[in-house]
mmCIF file of C-alpha atoms in Angstrom:
data_model
loop_
_atom_site.group_PDB
_atom_site.id
_atom_site.type_symbol
_atom_site.label_atom_id
_atom_site.label_comp_id
_atom_site.label_asym_id
_atom_site.label_seq_id
_atom_site.Cartn_x
_atom_site.Cartn_y
_atom_site.Cartn_z
ATOM 1 C CA MET A 1 -9.154 -15.069 12.755
ATOM 2 C CA THR A 2 -11.891 -13.789 15.010
ATOM 3 C CA SER A 3 -14.155 -10.803 15.108
ATOM 4 C CA GLN A 4 -12.589 -7.387 14.721
ATOM 5 C CA PRO A 5 -11.776 -5.680 18.041
ATOM 6 C CA PRO A 6 -13.069 -2.203 18.786
ATOM 7 C CA ALA A 7 -9.606 -0.738 18.193
ATOM 8 C CA SER A 8 -9.825 -1.510 14.483
ATOM 9 C CA LYS A 9 -13.152 0.164 13.860
ATOM 10 C CA PRO A 10 -13.084 3.251 11.617
ATOM 11 C CA GLN A 11 -11.263 6.028 13.410
ATOM 12 C CA ALA A 12 -11.419 9.776 13.003
ATOM 13 C CA PRO A 13 -8.315 11.259 11.348
ATOM 14 C CA ASP A 14 -5.564 11.938 13.830
ATOM 15 C CA HIS A 15 -3.810 15.281 13.286
ATOM 16 C CA SER A 16 -0.890 14.526 15.575
ATOM 17 C CA PRO A 17 2.640 14.624 14.088
ATOM 18 C CA GLN A 18 2.762 10.831 14.111
ATOM 19 C CA ALA A 19 -0.408 10.633 12.063
ATOM 20 C CA VAL A 20 0.673 13.065 9.363
ATOM 21 C CA GLN A 21 4.264 12.032 8.868
ATOM 22 C CA HIS A 22 3.401 10.509 5.454
ATOM 23 C CA SER A 23 1.425 13.526 4.234
ATOM 24 C CA SER A 24 3.554 13.874 1.087
ATOM 25 C CA HIS A 25 1.630 10.987 -0.459
ATOM 26 C CA ASN A 26 -1.005 13.106 -2.217
ATOM 27 C CA HIS A 27 -2.456 12.565 -5.685
ATOM 28 C CA SER A 28 -4.523 15.330 -7.207
ATOM 29 C CA LEU A 29 -6.536 13.115 -9.564
ATOM 30 C CA GLN A 30 -7.371 10.567 -6.885
ATOM 31 C CA GLY A 31 -10.109 11.122 -4.360
ATOM 32 C CA GLN A 32 -7.819 11.062 -1.302
ATOM 33 C CA SER A 33 -4.217 11.035 -0.244
ATOM 34 C CA LEU A 34 -2.816 7.686 0.810
ATOM 35 C CA ASP A 35 -2.910 8.680 4.466
ATOM 36 C CA ALA A 36 -6.506 9.898 4.242
ATOM 37 C CA ALA A 37 -7.526 6.630 2.575
ATOM 38 C CA LEU A 38 -5.860 4.622 5.365
ATOM 39 C CA GLN A 39 -7.548 6.773 8.006
ATOM 40 C CA GLN A 40 -10.944 6.292 6.382
ATOM 41 C CA ALA A 41 -10.461 2.531 6.192
ATOM 42 C CA GLY A 42 -9.778 2.619 9.939
ATOM 43 C CA PHE A 43 -7.886 -0.683 9.981
ATOM 44 C CA TYR A 44 -4.873 0.116 12.184
ATOM 45 C CA PRO A 45 -4.079 3.158 10.007
ATOM 46 C CA LEU A 46 -0.860 4.225 11.756
ATOM 47 C CA LEU A 47 0.544 0.697 11.693
ATOM 48 C CA VAL A 48 -0.338 0.171 8.038
ATOM 49 C CA ALA A 49 1.066 3.594 7.070
ATOM 50 C CA ASP A 50 4.391 2.837 8.774
ATOM 51 C CA VAL A 51 4.671 -0.595 7.147
ATOM 52 C CA VAL A 52 3.894 0.814 3.698
ATOM 53 C CA ASP A 53 6.359 3.657 4.184
ATOM 54 C CA ASP A 54 9.071 1.201 5.209
ATOM 55 C CA ALA A 55 8.356 -1.027 2.193
ATOM 56 C CA LEU A 56 8.687 1.953 -0.172
ATOM 57 C CA ASP A 57 12.380 2.367 0.791
ATOM 58 C CA GLY A 58 12.207 6.109 0.156
ATOM 59 C CA ARG A 59 10.579 5.838 -3.262
ATOM 60 C CA ASP A 60 8.006 8.426 -4.306
ATOM 61 C CA CYS A 61 4.387 7.281 -4.488
ATOM 62 C CA LEU A 62 2.858 7.878 -7.926
ATOM 63 C CA ALA A 63 -0.545 6.298 -7.241
ATOM 64 C CA HIS A 64 -2.191 4.163 -4.602
ATOM 65 C CA LEU A 65 -5.176 1.925 -4.020
ATOM 66 C CA VAL A 66 -6.493 1.046 -0.543
ATOM 67 C CA HIS A 67 -9.059 -1.737 -0.359
ATOM 68 C CA LEU A 68 -10.709 -2.874 2.891
ATOM 69 C CA GLU A 69 -12.746 -6.070 2.724
ATOM 70 C CA THR A 70 -15.315 -7.125 5.308
ATOM 71 C CA HIS A 71 -17.073 -10.464 5.281
ATOM 72 C CA PHE A 72 -19.068 -12.576 7.710
ATOM 73 C CA ASP A 73 -18.062 -16.050 8.859
ATOM 74 C CA ARG A 74 -20.935 -17.440 10.896
ATOM 75 C CA ALA A 75 -21.148 -15.145 13.926
ATOM 76 C CA GLU A 76 -17.811 -13.465 13.278
ATOM 77 C CA VAL A 77 -16.959 -10.353 11.293
ATOM 78 C CA ARG A 78 -13.616 -10.547 9.540
ATOM 79 C CA ARG A 79 -11.735 -7.730 7.859
ATOM 80 C CA HIS A 80 -8.447 -7.343 6.055
ATOM 81 C CA ILE A 81 -6.843 -4.587 4.040
ATOM 82 C CA THR A 82 -4.773 -4.554 0.872
ATOM 83 C CA VAL A 83 -2.729 -1.506 -0.082
ATOM 84 C CA LEU A 84 -1.187 -1.108 -3.527
ATOM 85 C CA VAL A 85 1.386 1.646 -4.029
ATOM 86 C CA LEU A 86 2.917 2.391 -7.415
ATOM 87 C CA THR A 87 6.346 3.987 -7.795
ATOM 88 C CA GLU A 88 8.440 4.644 -10.898
ATOM 89 C CA ASP A 89 9.897 1.146 -10.895
ATOM 90 C CA MET A 90 8.027 -0.878 -8.260
ATOM 91 C CA LEU A 91 4.557 -2.066 -7.340
ATOM 92 C CA VAL A 92 4.492 -2.422 -3.542
ATOM 93 C CA ILE A 93 1.718 -4.633 -2.148
ATOM 94 C CA THR A 94 0.892 -4.690 1.552
ATOM 95 C CA HIS A 95 -1.689 -7.026 3.053
ATOM 96 C CA VAL A 96 -2.780 -6.871 6.676
ATOM 97 C CA ASP A 97 -5.118 -8.958 8.738
ATOM 98 C CA ASP A 98 -5.400 -9.572 12.448
ATOM 99 C CA GLN A 99 -6.058 -12.482 14.765
ATOM 100 C CA GLN A 100 -7.634 -12.567 18.194
ATOM 101 C CA LEU A 101 -5.778 -14.961 20.453
ATOM 102 C CA ASP A 102 -8.195 -15.071 23.352
ATOM 103 C CA GLU A 103 -11.942 -15.057 23.836
ATOM 104 C CA ALA A 104 -11.918 -11.725 25.650
ATOM 105 C CA GLY A 105 -10.287 -10.007 22.691
ATOM 106 C CA GLU A 106 -7.444 -8.627 24.780
ATOM 107 C CA GLN A 107 -4.639 -10.421 22.929
ATOM 108 C CA ILE A 108 -4.504 -9.476 19.242
ATOM 109 C CA VAL A 109 -1.755 -9.869 16.671
ATOM 110 C CA ALA A 110 -1.531 -8.280 13.231
ATOM 111 C CA GLN A 111 -0.258 -10.398 10.374
ATOM 112 C CA ILE A 112 1.392 -8.321 7.653
ATOM 113 C CA SER A 113 3.000 -9.232 4.356
ATOM 114 C CA THR A 114 4.649 -6.922 1.866
ATOM 115 C CA GLU A 115 5.821 -7.660 -1.639
ATOM 116 C CA SER A 116 7.778 -5.424 -4.005
ATOM 117 C CA VAL A 117 7.325 -6.251 -7.676
ATOM 118 C CA PRO A 118 9.402 -4.530 -10.394
ATOM 119 C CA VAL A 119 6.947 -2.996 -12.839
ATOM 120 C CA ALA A 120 9.013 -4.467 -15.686
ATOM 121 C CA GLN A 121 7.962 -7.938 -14.493
ATOM 122 C CA ILE A 122 4.221 -7.234 -14.563
ATOM 123 C CA ARG A 123 2.754 -9.370 -17.328
ATOM 124 C CA SER A 124 -0.810 -8.108 -17.445
ATOM 125 C CA VAL A 125 -3.224 -5.606 -15.923
ATOM 126 C CA VAL A 126 -6.869 -6.570 -16.377
ATOM 127 C CA LEU A 127 -9.686 -4.209 -15.423
ATOM 128 C CA SER A 128 -13.175 -5.692 -15.673
ATOM 129 C CA TYR A 129 -16.221 -3.415 -15.581
ATOM 130 C CA MET A 130 -19.826 -4.025 -14.556
ATOM 131 C CA TYR A 131 -22.638 -1.676 -15.603
ATOM 132 C CA ALA A 132 -26.269 -1.852 -14.516
ATOM 133 C CA GLN A 133 -29.024 -1.707 -17.148
ATOM 134 C CA PRO A 134 -26.685 -1.516 -20.157
ATOM 135 C CA GLN A 135 -29.642 -1.141 -22.521
ATOM 136 C CA ASN A 136 -30.201 2.314 -21.019
ATOM 137 C CA TYR A 137 -26.538 3.294 -20.922
ATOM 138 C CA LYS A 138 -25.586 6.964 -21.097
ATOM 139 C CA PRO A 139 -22.014 8.340 -21.054
ATOM 140 C CA SER A 140 -22.710 9.874 -17.648
ATOM 141 C CA ASP A 141 -23.643 6.507 -16.071
ATOM 142 C CA PRO A 142 -21.151 5.406 -13.380
ATOM 143 C CA VAL A 143 -19.492 2.010 -13.331
ATOM 144 C CA ARG A 144 -21.243 -0.266 -10.844
ATOM 145 C CA GLU A 145 -18.073 -2.175 -9.945
ATOM 146 C CA VAL A 146 -14.622 -2.992 -11.264
ATOM 147 C CA THR A 147 -12.320 -5.959 -10.744
ATOM 148 C CA LEU A 148 -8.595 -5.296 -10.971
ATOM 149 C CA SER A 149 -6.393 -8.317 -11.740
ATOM 150 C CA ILE A 150 -2.612 -8.021 -11.829
ATOM 151 C CA ALA A 151 -0.275 -10.842 -12.880
ATOM 152 C CA TRP A 152 3.490 -10.871 -12.636
ATOM 153 C CA SER A 153 4.684 -14.329 -11.618
ATOM 154 C CA GLY A 154 3.091 -16.418 -14.350
ATOM 155 C CA GLY A 155 0.809 -18.016 -11.771
ATOM 156 C CA GLN A 156 -2.511 -19.210 -13.119
ATOM 157 C CA ARG A 157 -5.944 -19.946 -11.672
ATOM 158 C CA LEU A 158 -7.912 -22.858 -13.141
ATOM 159 C CA ASP A 159 -11.708 -22.925 -12.786
ATOM 160 C CA MET A 160 -13.166 -26.319 -13.718
ATOM 161 C CA GLY A 161 -16.701 -27.629 -13.974
ATOM 162 C CA PRO A 162 -18.660 -30.455 -15.602
ATOM 163 C CA ALA A 163 -19.133 -29.944 -19.333
ATOM 164 C CA SER A 164 -22.543 -30.277 -20.962
ATOM 165 C CA CYS A 165 -23.960 -30.536 -24.440
ATOM 166 C CA GLY A 166 -26.796 -28.082 -23.865
ATOM 167 C CA ASP A 167 -29.506 -30.759 -23.698
ATOM 168 C CA PRO A 168 -31.104 -30.596 -20.215
ATOM 169 C CA GLN A 169 -32.273 -34.231 -20.578
ATOM 170 C CA CYS A 170 -28.828 -35.570 -21.488
ATOM 171 C CA GLU A 171 -27.158 -37.656 -18.772
ATOM 172 C CA ALA A 172 -24.004 -38.556 -20.680
ATOM 173 C CA ASP A 173 -20.578 -37.755 -19.277
ATOM 174 C CA HIS A 174 -19.091 -34.918 -21.332
ATOM 175 C CA GLY A 175 -15.982 -34.544 -19.212
ATOM 176 C CA TYR A 176 -14.948 -31.185 -17.831
ATOM 177 C CA SER A 177 -14.444 -27.691 -19.163
ATOM 178 C CA GLY A 178 -12.795 -24.709 -17.589
ATOM 179 C CA THR A 179 -10.999 -21.430 -17.916
ATOM 180 C CA ILE A 180 -7.451 -20.436 -17.072
ATOM 181 C CA ALA A 181 -6.764 -16.933 -15.793
ATOM 182 C CA GLN A 182 -3.412 -15.366 -14.979
ATOM 183 C CA GLU A 183 -3.502 -13.515 -11.680
ATOM 184 C CA ASP A 184 -1.351 -12.812 -8.665
ATOM 185 C CA ILE A 185 -3.793 -10.455 -6.994
ATOM 186 C CA VAL A 186 -7.452 -9.680 -7.637
ATOM 187 C CA LEU A 187 -9.356 -6.799 -6.051
ATOM 188 C CA ARG A 188 -13.074 -6.221 -6.532
ATOM 189 C CA ILE A 189 -14.249 -2.668 -5.878
ATOM 190 C CA SER A 190 -17.986 -2.029 -5.762
ATOM 191 C CA ALA A 191 -19.676 1.357 -5.877
ATOM 192 C CA GLU A 192 -22.396 0.051 -3.565
ATOM 193 C CA ALA A 193 -19.964 -1.239 -0.922
ATOM 194 C CA ASP A 194 -16.969 1.079 -1.369
ATOM 195 C CA GLY A 195 -18.418 4.196 -2.996
ATOM 196 C CA LEU A 196 -18.203 5.742 -6.457
ATOM 197 C CA GLN A 197 -14.894 7.464 -5.688
ATOM 198 C CA ALA A 198 -13.302 4.123 -4.781
ATOM 199 C CA VAL A 199 -14.274 2.765 -8.201
ATOM 200 C CA GLN A 200 -12.833 5.861 -9.873
ATOM 201 C CA ASP A 201 -9.635 5.516 -7.838
ATOM 202 C CA ALA A 202 -9.283 1.902 -8.959
ATOM 203 C CA LYS A 203 -9.606 2.980 -12.598
ATOM 204 C CA LEU A 204 -7.002 5.719 -12.108
ATOM 205 C CA PHE A 205 -4.638 3.303 -10.396
ATOM 206 C CA ALA A 206 -4.955 0.776 -13.227
ATOM 207 C CA ARG A 207 -4.318 3.549 -15.753
ATOM 208 C CA ALA A 208 -1.206 4.683 -13.878
ATOM 209 C CA LEU A 209 0.046 1.104 -13.591
ATOM 210 C CA ARG A 210 -0.424 0.516 -17.308
ATOM 211 C CA ALA A 211 1.381 3.767 -18.093
ATOM 212 C CA VAL A 212 4.405 2.921 -15.951
ATOM 213 C CA ASN A 213 4.446 -0.686 -17.136
ATOM 214 C CA THR A 214 4.474 0.332 -20.810
ATOM 215 C CA GLY A 215 6.765 3.313 -20.370
ATOM 216 C CA SER A 216 4.072 5.895 -21.170
ATOM 217 C CA PRO A 217 3.782 9.141 -19.165
ATOM 218 C CA THR A 218 1.671 8.498 -16.092
ATOM 219 C CA PRO A 219 -1.397 10.766 -15.747
ATOM 220 C CA VAL A 220 -1.515 10.785 -11.934
ATOM 221 C CA ARG A 221 1.900 11.962 -10.905
ATOM 222 C CA HIS A 222 1.634 15.220 -9.005
ATOM 223 C CA THR A 223 5.283 16.316 -8.723
ATOM 224 C CA PRO A 224 8.279 15.787 -10.998
ATOM 225 C CA SER A 225 11.016 13.548 -9.706
ATOM 226 C CA ALA A 226 14.584 14.739 -9.564
ATOM 227 C CA THR A 227 15.948 11.407 -8.399
ATOM 228 C CA HIS A 228 17.689 8.858 -10.566
ATOM 229 C CA PRO A 229 16.110 5.432 -11.080
ATOM 230 C CA ARG A 230 16.761 3.162 -8.149
ATOM 231 C CA PRO A 231 17.907 -0.460 -8.468
ATOM 232 C CA ARG A 232 15.016 -2.853 -8.723
ATOM 233 C CA MET A 233 14.350 -5.189 -5.835
ATOM 234 C CA GLY A 234 13.643 -8.877 -6.036
ATOM 235 C CA VAL A 235 10.159 -10.233 -5.491
ATOM 236 C CA PHE A 236 9.503 -11.360 -1.942
ATOM 237 C CA ALA A 237 9.243 -15.116 -1.580
ATOM 238 C CA SER A 238 5.793 -14.994 0.005
ATOM 239 C CA ARG A 239 2.921 -14.750 -2.416
ATOM 240 C CA LEU A 240 -0.171 -12.863 -1.416
ATOM 241 C CA SER A 241 -3.297 -14.929 -1.085
ATOM 242 C CA ARG A 242 -5.415 -14.972 -4.204
ATOM 243 C CA GLY A 243 -8.562 -15.115 -2.125
ATOM 244 C CA HIS A 244 -9.254 -11.359 -2.260
ATOM 245 C CA LYS A 245 -11.976 -11.760 -4.862
ATOM 246 C CA ARG A 246 -15.311 -12.480 -3.268
#
């Protein structure tokens, strides 16, 4: 994947009919509607909105989380976006990145994957917090960053490293130690990089996901649903990359 073309730079919101066709996706307790969040991210917002809308299969959006990641690879700038949308019975995950096929940047393709996970299959929702200067903590202090980990397939990540006895002079072989974490997707949202509202939105999304997963009333739903529960869909065969956490 090569550097991001000018077309994918942040774009001003488009008020044309095509741009606002998903305007029903609003959430009063979140900082933005889904469409506004996609427009602000500026990563092919119309394309991503259409793909997400198609993946929802007519389901109502209860909560959403849009996360754009930018990182540098030598002289190249690479970006990709992950969109999580929660419905009554499904967690819909959309991941988009692009690839430049020629040096001039005239030939570009977007690579998109979607996965629909029944909320009943979600095994765990882990929200990790980071606070600065905890010794001076006050209830009004904002969270510096959060990491949202969601597991549903039973997949596990194993982090291994050489074990030690604590003696810096010891050269004996103590084998290896490690930790095992269950995760299918991990998103890290930082107040410094993404803004305080993005961190708050991640917390609200995790709360809504926990509520739906445990059968509790969700706090972020903005309109009552008059539809009957829809049949649950199977999980897509493709698994999203677990490399979102940086």
